[in-house]
Amino acid sequence: MGTEVYMAGVGMTKFGKSSRTLPELMVEAASKAFLDAQVGTIDYILIGVMNVEEFTGESNVAAVIADRLGLSGVPSSRVETASSTGSAVFESGFYAAASGYHRNVLIIAGEKMTHLPTARTTRILAEVIERNERSYGASMPALAAMIAQRYRHENGLSSDRMQGILAKVAIKNHYNGSLNRYAQFRKIINETDYFKSRWVSFPLRTFDCAPITDGAVAVILTADKKLVRVTGLGHATDTLAVRHRDSFTSFKSTRLAALQAYNMAKVNPQEISLAEVHDAFTPFEIIGTEDLGFFPPGEGWKAVEEGLTTIQGRLPINPSGGLKARGHPVGASGLAQIAEVFWQLRGDVEAIRQVQGARIGLTQNIGGLANNNLVTILERTDRYRAIPVYWKSEFNPGNTAPAAIPKDPPSATEGILETFTTLYTTPEGVPSPLTLGFVRTETGSKVLARSRVENLEIGWKVKLEKEDELYYIVAVEPETLLGRMKQWADHSWGTVKRKEEGS
Amino acid sequence: MGTEVYMAGVGMTKFGKSSRTLPELMVEAASKAFLDAQVGTIDYILIGVMNVEEFTGESNVAAVIADRLGLSGVPSSRVETASSTGSAVFESGFYAAASGYHRNVLIIAGEKMTHLPTARTTRILAEVIERNERSYGASMPALAAMIAQRYRHENGLSSDRMQGILAKVAIKNHYNGSLNRYAQFRKIINETDYFKSRWVSFPLRTFDCAPITDGAVAVILTADKKLVRVTGLGHATDTLAVRHRDSFTSFKSTRLAALQAYNMAKVNPQEISLAEVHDAFTPFEIIGTEDLGFFPPGEGWKAVEEGLTTIQGRLPINPSGGLKARGHPVGASGLAQIAEVFWQLRGDVEAIRQVQGARIGLTQNIGGLANNNLVTILERTDRYRAIPVYWKSEFNPGNTAPAAIPKDPPSATEGILETFTTLYTTPEGVPSPLTLGFVRTETGSKVLARSRVENLEIGWKVKLEKEDELYYIVAVEPETLLGRMKQWADHSWGTVKRKEEGS
């Protein structure tokens, strides 16, 4: 493979609501990275931003930033993969350096979001959702909520217990964020605060969702040997539509990316000292820790309950506070994760949140609704490394070759409810509250549907009607033994574990 | 340097007005590239599109396209550098392959533009212009027109003669396009057609400006040895604002990119068999051929008059018809240029426009108003190559280190008119016609100004007034000998050649 690539330095703005422009934020981050890295020249600039066109009405951002930095002349390109842009631009910088054509590469990622009304921001963010699912009024929180519901169902957790687990993730990340000078939220929250916060989309509350944030991060990569080396990269897509996937509770894009990254770095999940895991929604952190091989499938929630993922735990997850508390300027978050791991490895964070003896760190960054995910592994070059062992993942990538995607049925009249949510903050023009569910039809296809029925349970048989191109759930037939058996038999991804609580 | 990178295959849609969506166009181009390349797998996908957010309301396009291709799982990123996106995404693909981490890289670039009203498209395209210059109502054609005016002035050409030269470029490119099955315009035009076409921005007419176009192109790069190799890449930025530059008539971003590409490929401009040069506006083709070292500075117009750049000429420029006649789907044009050169080298174009014995081809692609330009060199690996000689450019890149950009003057009251235009198709909300000029003030700074005076000449002294943050030319003092001498003395880029016509 190509030239070895190291991290020379990092810079970051404070995350939060800022009155400054995106170029100003990016220049601040880059200036700090220059001071940190002390490299002589910059050969290539890469800019990561998700949607500068609609958020700030600017185009041509790669040239804008090169000019603002006084680096006009130096080549500059912009890279974008929705909310994983920060990691994707880092990946592009890695290839530019690994190719041997560029010695020092400056990577800057940022987003300016808080100046727009929330309804407009929500609409812009929802453009990453597949058009059919978007047409039902599904927002990112609505889809995440249905994934959380399904996770609860498959793992046999009561609603109360699931809420307690999500609360623990939020409380942990807010605690970590309270210790991080760059974080948007510096306030500790407790269970009372969590349970007082309003519903966004059942079972997700405000404290389960990452905020709207302004911020920028810069990283300088170099071919010169430095303390921290980029040893693993993985990147994989998945179907745009959630209904075209086999599983709601495991992201193929994370699992493929993780496998690539572990193989490239020649490490096992067990060797990771700390990880930044994409927690735009609290259930995603739990699912992420399973997909990354940190905990067995269906057991990420136990690790949260047992406190294994706190800074003092066996495997600290999001010691920065994560997207939840550090904030989520969409195009910047992936690079902020990488910056945090870099600082942790170098021993540069506030002492109280420093992970002791950190040697190898990992980031996982989700693009869109988990259809363009990246995993990045950084490693200290001066610490003892066991003889590399290839990770034997239970996940067989041979089975992940693009399956024939089930065709959307021309018309369906009934099916089994796979998951559902009630969305309270709906996108512009959509009635609120809005109950949505995914229904598996007789042919095995899934459809998204709005519900006209109030009492729903996962596994119940539902009747569908189509109106103006949208499906509606119009009646339910409470779960029967036959229905449940059929559901089990048809479930094609892993084993559906219907455990007793606490087992 | 890294792994050698070859072109395995190419695919393109017909350019023009299409009723299909951007993903449909991209899938068609990719399918054709698959058929052409016959590679077993795709390891990485790169998508080039300039402004999918505002043109089609889509976000997350890299994942959308991977999914549509049935390649969900494969990593996919989007790259953007305004109108040079097609070349920048190719460059990113090159690094990914050259790094050794990806064997076969699929690159797709496209844009869907024709479905919007022209006024809206013009506004979206104008977002690449620096904010201050945009605030005067300057559009891309207005800036290009002022560059053409200055070129005429510096080379001592009469207005009529300049028009005749621009007409020759347009007629040549329309002729070439008439032979190209992929071109938007397949109709030959003559001088009468040209001079009947309406003014866009004096001295540019409709036939001087590339059209609004839908289209997509795909290229597959590979590390396996193939007939055509990517041997040279160059990429450079320039100041966003035109008024911050030393020269109107030479693009530093092209010259720097060309120098890099020639050095990497170890070829001289004289060894190039054919070139696709960014002719979004006819004067840009002429300036491009000078900046690329094909013709001496200030002599590109002679090459046009002498017919050196026709398909049968010494150095065929834009045998495809160029952006002018093939069409200009902004994010795709750079990759379309590369596809044309690839086909020319392989001998795959219509016989009548085949450049005989083509061995090395070059593309030059402009981002924004020439602030993010790329040069790409492709070469047949089976033909005789002279012993490489490094090109000794007259252009000294040592002098191009970012100079201190002159501060915009807080207020200026007079200066010398450096160039001007009258714009007829103004952006939304701007009065038409609108006369704009660049004025060099006493401190050496340049300002853009709207004119309230009708008779203007380059070199004249003008009086300025500021109103609502905009400068206005309110009076002129016809050129004096003193004024002209002052202008010559201050001109800091190369030599101002005030030749007699025809010298």
PDB file of N, CA, C and O in Angstrom, chain A residues 75-102:
ATOM      1  N   PRO A  75      -4.250  23.743  -4.351  1.00  0.00           N
ATOM      2  CA  PRO A  75      -5.459  23.058  -4.809  1.00  0.00           C
ATOM      3  C   PRO A  75      -6.430  22.812  -3.657  1.00  0.00           C
ATOM      4  O   PRO A  75      -6.001  22.556  -2.533  1.00  0.00           O
ATOM      5  N   SER A  76      -7.715  22.879  -3.940  1.00  0.00           N
ATOM      6  CA  SER A  76      -8.721  22.742  -2.894  1.00  0.00           C
ATOM      7  C   SER A  76      -9.985  22.117  -3.468  1.00  0.00           C
ATOM      8  O   SER A  76     -10.508  22.593  -4.469  1.00  0.00           O
ATOM      9  N   SER A  77     -10.465  21.038  -2.840  1.00  0.00           N
ATOM     10  CA  SER A  77     -11.703  20.391  -3.265  1.00  0.00           C
ATOM     11  C   SER A  77     -12.629  20.227  -2.076  1.00  0.00           C
ATOM     12  O   SER A  77     -12.180  20.188  -0.937  1.00  0.00           O
ATOM     13  N   ARG A  78     -13.908  20.108  -2.356  1.00  0.00           N
ATOM     14  CA  ARG A  78     -14.907  19.878  -1.312  1.00  0.00           C
ATOM     15  C   ARG A  78     -15.425  18.448  -1.446  1.00  0.00           C
ATOM     16  O   ARG A  78     -15.638  17.968  -2.554  1.00  0.00           O
ATOM     17  N   VAL A  79     -15.612  17.790  -0.291  1.00  0.00           N
ATOM     18  CA  VAL A  79     -16.087  16.414  -0.250  1.00  0.00           C
ATOM     19  C   VAL A  79     -17.347  16.384   0.608  1.00  0.00           C
ATOM     20  O   VAL A  79     -17.456  17.124   1.586  1.00  0.00           O
ATOM     21  N   GLU A  80     -18.306  15.520   0.245  1.00  0.00           N
ATOM     22  CA  GLU A  80     -19.579  15.493   0.970  1.00  0.00           C
ATOM     23  C   GLU A  80     -20.193  14.097   0.951  1.00  0.00           C
ATOM     24  O   GLU A  80     -20.218  13.457  -0.101  1.00  0.00           O
ATOM     25  N   THR A  81     -20.646  13.635   2.098  1.00  0.00           N
ATOM     26  CA  THR A  81     -21.416  12.387   2.201  1.00  0.00           C
ATOM     27  C   THR A  81     -22.481  12.563   3.284  1.00  0.00           C
ATOM     28  O   THR A  81     -22.582  11.740   4.198  1.00  0.00           O
ATOM     29  N   ALA A  82     -23.258  13.632   3.208  1.00  0.00           N
ATOM     30  CA  ALA A  82     -24.293  13.935   4.214  1.00  0.00           C
ATOM     31  C   ALA A  82     -23.634  14.045   5.584  1.00  0.00           C
ATOM     32  O   ALA A  82     -22.575  14.657   5.714  1.00  0.00           O
ATOM     33  N   SER A  83     -24.195  13.405   6.615  1.00  0.00           N
ATOM     34  CA  SER A  83     -23.704  13.614   7.977  1.00  0.00           C
ATOM     35  C   SER A  83     -22.401  12.880   8.290  1.00  0.00           C
ATOM     36  O   SER A  83     -21.870  13.017   9.388  1.00  0.00           O
ATOM     37  N   SER A  84     -21.881  12.100   7.345  1.00  0.00           N
ATOM     38  CA  SER A  84     -20.556  11.498   7.556  1.00  0.00           C
ATOM     39  C   SER A  84     -19.477  12.259   6.784  1.00  0.00           C
ATOM     40  O   SER A  84     -18.346  11.776   6.635  1.00  0.00           O
ATOM     41  N   THR A  85     -19.810  13.433   6.298  1.00  0.00           N
ATOM     42  CA  THR A  85     -18.869  14.254   5.530  1.00  0.00           C
ATOM     43  C   THR A  85     -17.525  14.435   6.235  1.00  0.00           C
ATOM     44  O   THR A  85     -16.466  14.360   5.604  1.00  0.00           O
ATOM     45  N   GLY A  86     -17.554  14.650   7.551  1.00  0.00           N
ATOM     46  CA  GLY A  86     -16.306  14.891   8.291  1.00  0.00           C
ATOM     47  C   GLY A  86     -15.330  13.733   8.179  1.00  0.00           C
ATOM     48  O   GLY A  86     -14.113  13.934   8.104  1.00  0.00           O
ATOM     49  N   SER A  87     -15.858  12.502   8.158  1.00  0.00           N
ATOM     50  CA  SER A  87     -14.985  11.331   8.003  1.00  0.00           C
ATOM     51  C   SER A  87     -14.614  11.100   6.551  1.00  0.00           C
ATOM     52  O   SER A  87     -13.504  10.656   6.246  1.00  0.00           O
ATOM     53  N   ALA A  88     -15.544  11.391   5.637  1.00  0.00           N
ATOM     54  CA  ALA A  88     -15.281  11.149   4.209  1.00  0.00           C
ATOM     55  C   ALA A  88     -14.208  12.107   3.694  1.00  0.00           C
ATOM     56  O   ALA A  88     -13.379  11.730   2.863  1.00  0.00           O
ATOM     57  N   VAL A  89     -14.226  13.341   4.188  1.00  0.00           N
ATOM     58  CA  VAL A  89     -13.204  14.291   3.728  1.00  0.00           C
ATOM     59  C   VAL A  89     -11.837  13.899   4.299  1.00  0.00           C
ATOM     60  O   VAL A  89     -10.804  14.056   3.642  1.00  0.00           O
ATOM     61  N   PHE A  90     -11.843  13.328   5.497  1.00  0.00           N
ATOM     62  CA  PHE A  90     -10.612  12.810   6.088  1.00  0.00           C
ATOM     63  C   PHE A  90     -10.086  11.638   5.252  1.00  0.00           C
ATOM     64  O   PHE A  90      -8.891  11.551   4.958  1.00  0.00           O
ATOM     65  N   GLU A  91     -10.990  10.754   4.836  1.00  0.00           N
ATOM     66  CA  GLU A  91     -10.617   9.618   3.987  1.00  0.00           C
ATOM     67  C   GLU A  91      -9.989  10.122   2.682  1.00  0.00           C
ATOM     68  O   GLU A  91      -8.947   9.609   2.245  1.00  0.00           O
ATOM     69  N   SER A  92     -10.601  11.118   2.043  1.00  0.00           N
ATOM     70  CA  SER A  92     -10.039  11.655   0.793  1.00  0.00           C
ATOM     71  C   SER A  92      -8.652  12.233   1.033  1.00  0.00           C
ATOM     72  O   SER A  92      -7.754  12.074   0.194  1.00  0.00           O
ATOM     73  N   GLY A  93      -8.478  12.920   2.158  1.00  0.00           N
ATOM     74  CA  GLY A  93      -7.163  13.469   2.500  1.00  0.00           C
ATOM     75  C   GLY A  93      -6.146  12.359   2.704  1.00  0.00           C
ATOM     76  O   GLY A  93      -4.979  12.474   2.296  1.00  0.00           O
ATOM     77  N   PHE A  94      -6.603  11.275   3.321  1.00  0.00           N
ATOM     78  CA  PHE A  94      -5.725  10.131   3.532  1.00  0.00           C
ATOM     79  C   PHE A  94      -5.213   9.596   2.187  1.00  0.00           C
ATOM     80  O   PHE A  94      -4.021   9.356   2.018  1.00  0.00           O
ATOM     81  N   TYR A  95      -6.123   9.418   1.215  1.00  0.00           N
ATOM     82  CA  TYR A  95      -5.697   8.883  -0.082  1.00  0.00           C
ATOM     83  C   TYR A  95      -4.733   9.833  -0.786  1.00  0.00           C
ATOM     84  O   TYR A  95      -3.778   9.398  -1.427  1.00  0.00           O
ATOM     85  N   ALA A  96      -5.001  11.135  -0.676  1.00  0.00           N
ATOM     86  CA  ALA A  96      -4.122  12.115  -1.331  1.00  0.00           C
ATOM     87  C   ALA A  96      -2.705  12.017  -0.762  1.00  0.00           C
ATOM     88  O   ALA A  96      -1.720  12.091  -1.500  1.00  0.00           O
ATOM     89  N   ALA A  97      -2.608  11.831   0.556  1.00  0.00           N
ATOM     90  CA  ALA A  97      -1.288  11.708   1.182  1.00  0.00           C
ATOM     91  C   ALA A  97      -0.692  10.325   0.907  1.00  0.00           C
ATOM     92  O   ALA A  97       0.499  10.206   0.589  1.00  0.00           O
ATOM     93  N   ALA A  98      -1.511   9.277   1.003  1.00  0.00           N
ATOM     94  CA  ALA A  98      -1.023   7.906   0.801  1.00  0.00           C
ATOM     95  C   ALA A  98      -0.546   7.683  -0.630  1.00  0.00           C
ATOM     96  O   ALA A  98       0.302   6.838  -0.886  1.00  0.00           O
ATOM     97  N   SER A  99      -1.107   8.451  -1.575  1.00  0.00           N
ATOM     98  CA  SER A  99      -0.712   8.294  -2.979  1.00  0.00           C
ATOM     99  C   SER A  99       0.725   8.767  -3.220  1.00  0.00           C
ATOM    100  O   SER A  99       1.310   8.459  -4.253  1.00  0.00           O
ATOM    101  N   GLY A 100       1.254   9.552  -2.270  1.00  0.00           N
ATOM    102  CA  GLY A 100       2.607  10.057  -2.433  1.00  0.00           C
ATOM    103  C   GLY A 100       2.672  11.382  -3.172  1.00  0.00           C
ATOM    104  O   GLY A 100       3.741  11.966  -3.319  1.00  0.00           O
ATOM    105  N   TYR A 101       1.553  11.880  -3.641  1.00  0.00           N
ATOM    106  CA  TYR A 101       1.563  13.128  -4.410  1.00  0.00           C
ATOM    107  C   TYR A 101       1.468  14.373  -3.533  1.00  0.00           C
ATOM    108  O   TYR A 101       1.737  15.470  -3.999  1.00  0.00           O
ATOM    109  N   HIS A 102       1.028  14.233  -2.292  1.00  0.00           N
ATOM    110  CA  HIS A 102       0.916  15.389  -1.402  1.00  0.00           C
ATOM    111  C   HIS A 102       1.491  15.049  -0.035  1.00  0.00           C
ATOM    112  O   HIS A 102       1.120  14.038   0.559  1.00  0.00           O
TER     113      HIS A 102
END
